Amino acid sequence: MTSADFTEAERPGPGEVTATVIVAAPAGRVFAALTDWARQGEWIPFTTVRVLEGDGGEGSQIEAVTQVGPAVVRDLMRVVKIDPPFEVRVVHYGKVLRGPGVLRCTQLGTDRTQVVWHEWFHLPAGSAGRFAWPLLWPGSKAGLTTALRRFARQVESGGLA
């Protein structure tokens, strides 16, 4: 990937999706669980995540492979900012998934944290992609929300972090 390709991937795309959950745990514990890359597959359905390069912090390259039956999507990301226990920013730079994303933790009290997962994907196929996005958006939103709810349950039960 050239630096020009990465610069293009850093720009927000029109495929915007956000999910939010409240976790009954302190922000430090929640953030540690969110950034435990190798364990994300425990709460993101059909997905295996691994660090390709680095220690999981800024500059690290992450791969998430989602497989449902014969369909496989390989998501390549670079961690571009990490500010524990508040925020981690990534840029998706794969062939299919491209664009910035952010996970934010906001402490709401001693044992409550709001997690917001926000993505701005580039849409493939030009105007056809823009036309299809309103049809695809509900599924994307439902998928992120389901993953975050599973994440919350696992953190609250002590299964993560």
CSV table of C-alpha atoms in Angstrom, one decimal:
chain,number,residue,atom,x,y,z
A,1,MET,CA,0.0,0.0,0.0
A,2,THR,CA,1.4,3.4,-0.9
A,3,SER,CA,1.1,6.4,1.4
A,4,ALA,CA,-1.3,8.0,-1.1
A,5,ASP,CA,-3.6,4.9,-0.8
A,6,PHE,CA,-3.5,5.2,3.0
A,7,THR,CA,-4.1,9.0,2.9
A,8,GLU,CA,-7.2,8.3,0.7
A,9,ALA,CA,-8.4,5.6,3.2
A,10,GLU,CA,-8.0,8.0,6.1
A,11,ARG,CA,-10.7,10.3,4.7
A,12,PRO,CA,-14.2,9.6,6.0
A,13,GLY,CA,-16.5,7.9,3.5
A,14,PRO,CA,-20.2,8.3,3.2
A,15,GLY,CA,-21.0,4.9,4.7
A,16,GLU,CA,-21.4,6.1,8.3
A,17,VAL,CA,-22.5,3.8,11.1
A,18,THR,CA,-22.5,4.2,14.9
A,19,ALA,CA,-23.4,1.8,17.7
A,20,THR,CA,-23.4,2.5,21.5
A,21,VAL,CA,-23.6,0.5,24.6
A,22,ILE,CA,-23.4,1.1,28.4
A,23,VAL,CA,-21.0,-1.3,30.2
A,24,ALA,CA,-21.3,-1.8,34.0
A,25,ALA,CA,-17.5,-1.6,34.5
A,26,PRO,CA,-14.9,1.2,34.8
A,27,ALA,CA,-13.5,2.7,31.6
A,28,GLY,CA,-10.0,1.3,32.2
A,29,ARG,CA,-11.2,-2.2,32.2
A,30,VAL,CA,-13.6,-1.6,29.3
A,31,PHE,CA,-10.8,0.0,27.2
A,32,ALA,CA,-8.4,-2.8,27.9
A,33,ALA,CA,-11.0,-5.3,26.7
A,34,LEU,CA,-11.7,-3.3,23.6
A,35,THR,CA,-8.1,-3.1,22.6
A,36,ASP,CA,-7.3,-6.8,23.3
A,37,TRP,CA,-7.2,-7.4,19.6
A,38,ALA,CA,-6.8,-11.1,19.7
A,39,ARG,CA,-9.9,-11.6,21.8
A,40,GLN,CA,-12.2,-9.4,19.7
A,41,GLY,CA,-13.4,-12.6,17.9
A,42,GLU,CA,-15.0,-13.6,21.2
A,43,TRP,CA,-17.6,-10.8,20.8
A,44,ILE,CA,-17.6,-9.9,17.1
A,45,PRO,CA,-19.5,-12.7,15.4
A,46,PHE,CA,-17.8,-14.9,12.8
A,47,THR,CA,-14.5,-12.9,13.1
A,48,THR,CA,-10.9,-13.8,14.0
A,49,VAL,CA,-8.6,-10.8,14.8
A,50,ARG,CA,-4.8,-10.8,15.1
A,51,VAL,CA,-2.0,-8.3,15.2
A,52,LEU,CA,0.1,-8.5,12.0
A,53,GLU,CA,2.7,-6.0,13.0
A,54,GLY,CA,3.5,-4.0,16.2
A,55,ASP,CA,2.3,-4.4,19.8
A,56,GLY,CA,-1.3,-3.4,19.3
A,57,GLY,CA,-0.6,0.3,20.0
A,58,GLU,CA,-0.2,3.2,17.6
A,59,GLY,CA,1.3,2.1,14.2
A,60,SER,CA,0.2,-1.5,14.7
A,61,GLN,CA,-1.4,-3.3,11.8
A,62,ILE,CA,-4.4,-5.5,12.6
A,63,GLU,CA,-6.2,-8.1,10.5
A,64,ALA,CA,-9.9,-9.1,11.1
A,65,VAL,CA,-11.2,-11.9,9.0
A,66,THR,CA,-15.0,-12.4,9.0
A,67,GLN,CA,-16.3,-15.6,7.4
A,68,VAL,CA,-19.9,-16.7,7.0
A,69,GLY,CA,-20.1,-19.9,5.0
A,70,PRO,CA,-18.0,-19.4,1.8
A,71,ALA,CA,-18.1,-15.6,2.1
A,72,VAL,CA,-14.9,-14.1,3.5
A,73,VAL,CA,-14.0,-10.4,4.2
A,74,ARG,CA,-10.5,-9.5,5.2
A,75,ASP,CA,-10.3,-6.2,7.1
A,76,LEU,CA,-6.9,-4.6,7.4
A,77,MET,CA,-6.5,-1.8,9.9
A,78,ARG,CA,-3.7,0.5,11.2
A,79,VAL,CA,-4.0,1.8,14.7
A,80,VAL,CA,-3.4,5.6,14.2
A,81,LYS,CA,-4.2,6.8,17.7
A,82,ILE,CA,-4.6,5.3,21.1
A,83,ASP,CA,-5.4,7.3,24.2
A,84,PRO,CA,-6.2,4.9,27.1
A,85,PRO,CA,-8.7,4.6,28.5
A,86,PHE,CA,-10.7,6.9,26.3
A,87,GLU,CA,-10.1,6.4,22.6
A,88,VAL,CA,-8.6,4.2,19.9
A,89,ARG,CA,-8.7,5.3,16.2
A,90,VAL,CA,-8.0,3.0,13.3
A,91,VAL,CA,-8.0,3.3,9.5
A,92,HIS,CA,-9.3,0.4,7.5
A,93,TYR,CA,-7.2,0.1,4.4
A,94,GLY,CA,-8.2,-3.2,2.8
A,95,LYS,CA,-9.6,-3.8,-0.7
A,96,VAL,CA,-13.3,-3.9,0.5
A,97,LEU,CA,-13.4,-2.1,3.9
A,98,ARG,CA,-11.8,1.4,3.8
A,99,GLY,CA,-12.1,4.4,6.0
A,100,PRO,CA,-11.6,5.7,9.5
A,101,GLY,CA,-13.1,4.2,12.6
A,102,VAL,CA,-13.1,5.1,16.3
A,103,LEU,CA,-14.0,3.4,19.6
A,104,ARG,CA,-14.6,5.8,22.5
A,105,CYS,CA,-15.1,5.1,26.2
A,106,THR,CA,-16.7,7.7,28.4
A,107,GLN,CA,-16.7,7.0,32.2
A,108,LEU,CA,-20.3,7.7,33.5
A,109,GLY,CA,-19.5,6.9,37.1
A,110,THR,CA,-17.2,4.6,39.0
A,111,ASP,CA,-18.6,1.5,37.4
A,112,ARG,CA,-20.4,2.6,34.2
A,113,THR,CA,-18.8,3.3,30.8
A,114,GLN,CA,-20.4,4.3,27.6
A,115,VAL,CA,-18.8,2.8,24.5
A,116,VAL,CA,-19.4,4.4,21.1
A,117,TRP,CA,-18.2,2.6,17.9
A,118,HIS,CA,-18.2,4.9,14.9
A,119,GLU,CA,-17.1,4.0,11.3
A,120,TRP,CA,-17.0,6.1,8.1
A,121,PHE,CA,-16.6,3.5,5.3
A,122,HIS,CA,-15.9,4.3,1.7
A,123,LEU,CA,-18.6,2.7,-0.4
A,124,PRO,CA,-17.4,0.5,-3.3
A,125,ALA,CA,-19.0,0.6,-6.8
A,126,GLY,CA,-19.4,4.4,-7.1
A,127,SER,CA,-23.0,5.5,-7.4
A,128,ALA,CA,-24.3,1.9,-7.1
A,129,GLY,CA,-22.6,1.7,-3.7
A,130,ARG,CA,-24.2,5.0,-2.6
A,131,PHE,CA,-27.6,3.8,-3.8
A,132,ALA,CA,-27.2,0.5,-1.9
A,133,TRP,CA,-26.0,2.0,1.4
A,134,PRO,CA,-29.5,2.8,2.7
A,135,LEU,CA,-30.3,-0.8,2.2
A,136,LEU,CA,-27.1,-2.1,3.8
A,137,TRP,CA,-27.0,0.4,6.7
A,138,PRO,CA,-29.6,-1.3,9.0
A,139,GLY,CA,-27.6,-4.6,8.8
A,140,SER,CA,-24.3,-2.8,9.5
A,141,LYS,CA,-25.9,-1.0,12.5
A,142,ALA,CA,-27.4,-4.2,13.8
A,143,GLY,CA,-24.1,-6.0,13.5
A,144,LEU,CA,-22.2,-3.4,15.4
A,145,THR,CA,-24.9,-3.1,18.1
A,146,THR,CA,-25.0,-6.9,18.5
A,147,ALA,CA,-21.3,-7.1,18.9
A,148,LEU,CA,-21.1,-4.3,21.4
A,149,ARG,CA,-24.0,-5.9,23.5
A,150,ARG,CA,-22.1,-9.2,23.5
A,151,PHE,CA,-18.9,-7.3,24.5
A,152,ALA,CA,-20.7,-5.6,27.4
A,153,ARG,CA,-22.1,-8.9,28.7
A,154,GLN,CA,-18.6,-10.5,28.6
A,155,VAL,CA,-16.9,-7.6,30.3
A,156,GLU,CA,-19.6,-7.5,33.0
A,157,SER,CA,-19.4,-11.2,33.7
A,158,GLY,CA,-15.6,-11.0,34.0
A,159,GLY,CA,-15.0,-13.0,30.8
A,160,LEU,CA,-13.0,-10.1,29.2
A,161,ALA,CA,-10.4,-7.8,30.8
